[in-house]
GROMACS .gro file of C-alpha atoms in nm:
model
  242
    1MET     CA    1   2.610  13.099  14.460
    2LYS     CA    2   2.563  12.731  14.542
    3ARG     CA    3   2.843  12.577  14.744
    4VAL     CA    4   2.885  12.201  14.723
    5ALA     CA    5   3.107  12.001  14.960
    6VAL     CA    6   3.215  11.642  14.896
    7VAL     CA    7   3.285  11.434  15.207
    8THR     CA    8   3.424  11.082  15.180
    9GLY     CA    9   3.384  10.837  15.464
   10ALA     CA   10   3.077  11.035  15.564
   11SER     CA   11   2.885  10.754  15.731
   12ALA     CA   12   3.066  10.773  16.066
   13GLY     CA   13   3.338  10.940  16.269
   14LEU     CA   14   3.489  11.268  16.153
   15GLY     CA   15   3.322  11.232  15.814
   16ALA     CA   16   2.974  11.238  15.966
   17VAL     CA   17   3.070  11.539  16.178
   18PHE     CA   18   3.210  11.720  15.873
   19ALA     CA   19   2.883  11.656  15.689
   20ARG     CA   20   2.675  11.789  15.977
   21GLN     CA   21   2.881  12.104  16.030
   22LEU     CA   22   2.907  12.180  15.659
   23ARG     CA   23   2.531  12.145  15.619
   24GLU     CA   24   2.488  12.389  15.910
   25GLN     CA   25   2.718  12.632  15.724
   26GLY     CA   26   2.493  12.621  15.419
   27TYR     CA   27   2.682  12.379  15.196
   28GLU     CA   28   2.501  12.134  14.975
   29LEU     CA   29   2.651  11.790  15.025
   30ILE     CA   30   2.777  11.497  14.825
   31VAL     CA   31   2.840  11.230  15.087
   32VAL     CA   32   3.031  10.914  15.007
   33ALA     CA   33   3.059  10.589  15.203
   34ARG     CA   34   3.038  10.212  15.168
   35ARG     CA   35   2.733  10.174  15.393
   36SER     CA   36   2.412  10.297  15.232
   37ASP     CA   37   2.208  10.262  15.552
   38ARG     CA   38   2.436  10.503  15.738
   39LEU     CA   39   2.412  10.762  15.460
   40GLU     CA   40   2.033  10.771  15.469
   41ALA     CA   41   2.039  10.993  15.777
   42ILE     CA   42   2.248  11.258  15.597
   43ALA     CA   43   2.076  11.510  15.372
   44GLY     CA   44   2.235  11.556  15.033
   45GLU     CA   45   2.345  11.361  14.728
   46ARG     CA   46   2.443  11.015  14.847
   47TRP     CA   47   2.710  10.802  14.680
   48VAL     CA   48   2.758  10.444  14.791
   49ALA     CA   49   3.111  10.353  14.691
   50ASP     CA   50   3.406  10.155  14.822
   51LEU     CA   51   3.695  10.392  14.756
   52SER     CA   52   3.950  10.115  14.792
   53VAL     CA   53   3.818   9.979  14.460
   54GLU     CA   54   3.962  10.159  14.158
   55ALA     CA   55   3.649  10.131  13.943
   56GLU     CA   56   3.432  10.286  14.215
   57VAL     CA   57   3.679  10.569  14.272
   58GLU     CA   58   3.682  10.635  13.899
   59ARG     CA   59   3.302  10.638  13.881
   60LEU     CA   60   3.287  10.907  14.150
   61ALA     CA   61   3.580  11.102  14.002
   62VAL     CA   62   3.417  11.120  13.658
   63HIS     CA   63   3.099  11.254  13.819
   64LEU     CA   64   3.292  11.520  14.009
   65GLU     CA   65   3.478  11.622  13.693
   66SER     CA   66   3.144  11.681  13.522
   67ARG     CA   67   3.036  11.936  13.783
   68ASP     CA   68   3.130  12.300  13.809
   69ASP     CA   69   3.015  12.371  14.163
   70ILE     CA   70   3.250  12.181  14.397
   71ALA     CA   71   3.372  12.426  14.660
   72LEU     CA   72   3.522  12.181  14.908
   73LEU     CA   73   3.655  11.826  14.903
   74VAL     CA   74   3.717  11.644  15.231
   75ASN     CA   75   3.931  11.335  15.174
   76ASN     CA   76   3.834  11.167  15.498
   77ALA     CA   77   3.775  10.799  15.415
   78GLY     CA   78   4.023  10.580  15.598
   79PHE     CA   79   4.089  10.330  15.873
   80GLY     CA   80   4.365  10.199  16.094
   81THR     CA   81   4.505   9.860  16.188
   82GLN     CA   82   4.717   9.722  16.468
   83GLY     CA   83   4.994   9.468  16.446
   84ARG     CA   84   5.329   9.400  16.287
   85PHE     CA   85   5.339   9.454  15.912
   86ALA     CA   86   5.468   9.103  15.837
   87GLU     CA   87   5.207   8.944  16.063
   88THR     CA   88   4.886   9.128  15.971
   89ALA     CA   89   4.663   9.048  15.674
   90LEU     CA   90   4.813   9.170  15.347
   91ASP     CA   91   4.471   9.254  15.205
   92ALA     CA   92   4.407   9.510  15.479
   93GLN     CA   93   4.743   9.676  15.417
   94MET     CA   94   4.680   9.700  15.042
   95VAL     CA   95   4.330   9.837  15.094
   96MET     CA   96   4.468  10.103  15.329
   97HIS     CA   97   4.723  10.225  15.074
   98ARG     CA   98   4.463  10.233  14.796
   99LEU     CA   99   4.216  10.421  15.015
  100HIS     CA  100   4.448  10.671  15.180
  101VAL     CA  101   4.674  10.735  14.883
  102LEU     CA  102   4.525  10.642  14.545
  103ALA     CA  103   4.169  10.755  14.617
  104THR     CA  104   4.299  11.085  14.755
  105VAL     CA  105   4.507  11.142  14.441
  106ARG     CA  106   4.225  11.063  14.200
  107LEU     CA  107   3.951  11.262  14.373
  108THR     CA  108   4.178  11.562  14.429
  109ARG     CA  109   4.271  11.558  14.061
  110ALA     CA  110   3.902  11.540  13.972
  111VAL     CA  111   3.802  11.862  14.150
  112LEU     CA  112   4.119  12.071  14.138
  113PRO     CA  113   4.111  12.195  13.775
  114GLY     CA  114   3.760  12.333  13.823
  115MET     CA  115   3.854  12.504  14.148
  116ILE     CA  116   4.158  12.665  13.988
  117ARG     CA  117   3.952  12.779  13.690
  118ARG     CA  118   3.698  12.943  13.922
  119GLY     CA  119   3.968  13.085  14.147
  120ALA     CA  120   3.815  12.942  14.464
  121GLY     CA  121   3.791  12.617  14.657
  122ALA     CA  122   3.948  12.411  14.931
  123ILE     CA  123   4.069  12.056  14.984
  124VAL     CA  124   4.097  11.902  15.330
  125ASN     CA  125   4.309  11.588  15.355
  126VAL     CA  126   4.230  11.420  15.686
  127SER     CA  127   4.571  11.306  15.801
  128SER     CA  128   4.691  11.244  16.156
  129VAL     CA  129   4.952  11.333  16.412
  130ALA     CA  130   5.076  10.982  16.325
  131GLY     CA  131   5.192  11.128  15.995
  132PHE     CA  132   5.475  11.299  16.183
  133ALA     CA  133   5.583  10.983  16.366
  134ARG     CA  134   5.651  10.615  16.303
  135SER     CA  135   5.520  10.312  16.485
  136ALA     CA  136   5.634   9.952  16.480
  137ASN     CA  137   5.271   9.840  16.495
  138ASN     CA  138   5.118  10.088  16.251
  139VAL     CA  139   5.363  10.090  15.963
  140SER     CA  140   5.114  10.142  15.679
  141TYR     CA  141   4.899  10.390  15.869
  142CYS     CA  142   5.189  10.617  15.964
  143ALA     CA  143   5.338  10.587  15.615
  144THR     CA  144   5.017  10.674  15.432
  145LYS     CA  145   4.947  10.969  15.661
  146ALA     CA  146   5.306  11.093  15.614
  147TRP     CA  147   5.243  11.068  15.240
  148MET     CA  148   4.922  11.268  15.281
  149ASN     CA  149   5.114  11.543  15.458
  150ALA     CA  150   5.379  11.551  15.184
  151PHE     CA  151   5.111  11.550  14.913
  152SER     CA  152   4.936  11.843  15.081
  153GLU     CA  153   5.261  12.039  15.107
  154GLY     CA  154   5.335  11.992  14.738
  155LEU     CA  155   4.984  12.101  14.641
  156TRP     CA  156   5.015  12.404  14.868
  157LEU     CA  157   5.322  12.515  14.675
  158GLU     CA  158   5.147  12.474  14.341
  159LEU     CA  159   4.828  12.650  14.449
  160GLN     CA  160   4.981  12.979  14.559
  161GLY     CA  161   4.797  13.267  14.392
  162THR     CA  162   4.514  13.049  14.258
  163GLY     CA  163   4.256  13.121  14.528
  164VAL     CA  164   4.245  12.749  14.612
  165THR     CA  165   4.366  12.621  14.949
  166VAL     CA  166   4.475  12.282  15.076
  167GLN     CA  167   4.487  12.163  15.435
  168ALA     CA  168   4.631  11.861  15.610
  169LEU     CA  169   4.416  11.806  15.919
  170CYS     CA  170   4.624  11.619  16.177
  171PRO     CA  171   4.431  11.528  16.491
  172GLY     CA  172   4.549  11.304  16.769
  173PHE     CA  173   4.329  11.055  16.953
  174THR     CA  174   3.966  11.153  16.886
  175TYR     CA  175   3.639  11.018  17.023
  176THR     CA  176   3.492  10.844  16.716
  177GLU     CA  177   3.428  10.489  16.597
  178PHE     CA  178   3.774  10.486  16.439
  179HIS     CA  179   3.959  10.343  16.738
  180ASP     CA  180   3.669  10.117  16.833
  181VAL     CA  181   3.692   9.946  16.493
  182MET     CA  182   4.066   9.903  16.547
  183GLY     CA  183   4.004   9.746  16.886
  184VAL     CA  184   4.197  10.013  17.073
  185ASP     CA  185   4.145  10.008  17.450
  186ARG     CA  186   4.084  10.372  17.533
  187ALA     CA  187   4.166  10.309  17.897
  188LYS     CA  188   4.531  10.261  17.798
  189HIS     CA  189   4.554  10.628  17.702
  190PRO     CA  190   4.496  10.917  17.945
  191ARG     CA  191   4.168  11.103  17.906
  192TRP     CA  192   4.350  11.430  17.836
  193MET     CA  193   4.482  11.281  17.510
  194TRP     CA  194   4.132  11.238  17.363
  195LEU     CA  195   3.972  11.511  17.155
  196ASP     CA  196   3.608  11.581  17.080
  197ALA     CA  197   3.524  11.517  16.713
  198GLY     CA  198   3.314  11.832  16.689
  199PHE     CA  199   3.608  12.040  16.810
  200VAL     CA  200   3.843  11.879  16.556
  201VAL     CA  201   3.612  11.956  16.264
  202ARG     CA  202   3.544  12.312  16.382
  203GLU     CA  203   3.917  12.376  16.399
  204SER     CA  204   3.956  12.246  16.044
  205LEU     CA  205   3.674  12.451  15.893
  206ARG     CA  206   3.767  12.778  16.062
  207ASN     CA  207   4.127  12.737  15.946
  208LEU     CA  208   4.082  12.637  15.581
  209HIS     CA  209   4.349  12.894  15.492
  210LYS     CA  210   4.616  12.701  15.688
  211LEU     CA  211   4.825  12.421  15.541
  212TYR     CA  212   4.852  12.230  15.870
  213VAL     CA  213   4.582  12.217  16.135
  214VAL     CA  214   4.676  12.025  16.449
  215PRO     CA  215   4.383  12.061  16.690
  216ASP     CA  216   4.467  12.121  17.057
  217TRP     CA  217   4.780  12.278  17.200
  218LYS     CA  218   4.906  11.950  17.348
  219TYR     CA  219   4.936  11.789  17.006
  220GLN     CA  220   5.074  12.111  16.859
  221PHE     CA  221   5.349  12.100  17.121
  222PHE     CA  222   5.418  11.733  17.044
  223VAL     CA  223   5.449  11.793  16.670
  224ALA     CA  224   5.666  12.100  16.719
  225LEU     CA  225   5.903  11.910  16.947
  226TRP     CA  226   5.897  11.572  16.770
  227THR     CA  227   5.975  11.713  16.427
  228LYS     CA  228   6.278  11.899  16.562
  229LEU     CA  229   6.444  11.583  16.693
  230PRO     CA  230   6.705  11.405  16.480
  231ALA     CA  231   6.585  11.083  16.319
  232TRP     CA  232   6.809  10.860  16.530
  233LEU     CA  233   6.662  11.000  16.852
  234ARG     CA  234   6.302  10.972  16.732
  235LEU     CA  235   6.354  10.611  16.626
  236ARG     CA  236   6.528  10.522  16.952
  237ALA     CA  237   6.237  10.672  17.147
  238GLN     CA  238   5.995  10.460  16.944
  239LEU     CA  239   6.201  10.148  17.010
  240ARG     CA  240   6.179  10.211  17.385
  241ARG     CA  241   5.800  10.223  17.353
  242GLY     CA  242   5.809   9.879  17.191
   0.00000   0.00000   0.00000
């Protein structure tokens, strides 16, 4: 039986790695990104769409609703910013919320009824370790990734017994274009904190049955410890970091 995987943000970073590994596993692909030139190198059905624009999300969602062969949806499209919320461009903040939250909602809703009807399928929401923390310079990013975690948890509860799984993939620092676009100086973070993108995606795909996938034991330890701390202590620790 044909297996089709939809990957958003497939032109670079984790999205491109997801597309490559899924193709190697025998999936047929629907790859989505804003940059048509970057999609040309990826075999499969190519959709050029800006998922921060409601009309373009809807166009893709209607197409996905018309199909009966979607086995996997990877909600990967996203980006990060740096800077204080009141000082950074409002447009970028609004785009981030539309992309991380609204596009994820609409595309998930597009494929989920068919998956439930067939009794099989999986959704991967590419979140972040940042979804478990807060940062004074990444307010929207941390908030939208925390939302993605909560959204995944709620879906997990609803999907019990349906044969459909949902995963929140929560990597830490990863070698991709993501941090380069943000202007992050990698030298400011120890090399041991950086993960290989191929490793992150492999961990996700081999653990589709798990609600949370946090690649690498160091980040697993951080999440386990950080989430046990009372809010006042977590916030005080963040204040000390500036």
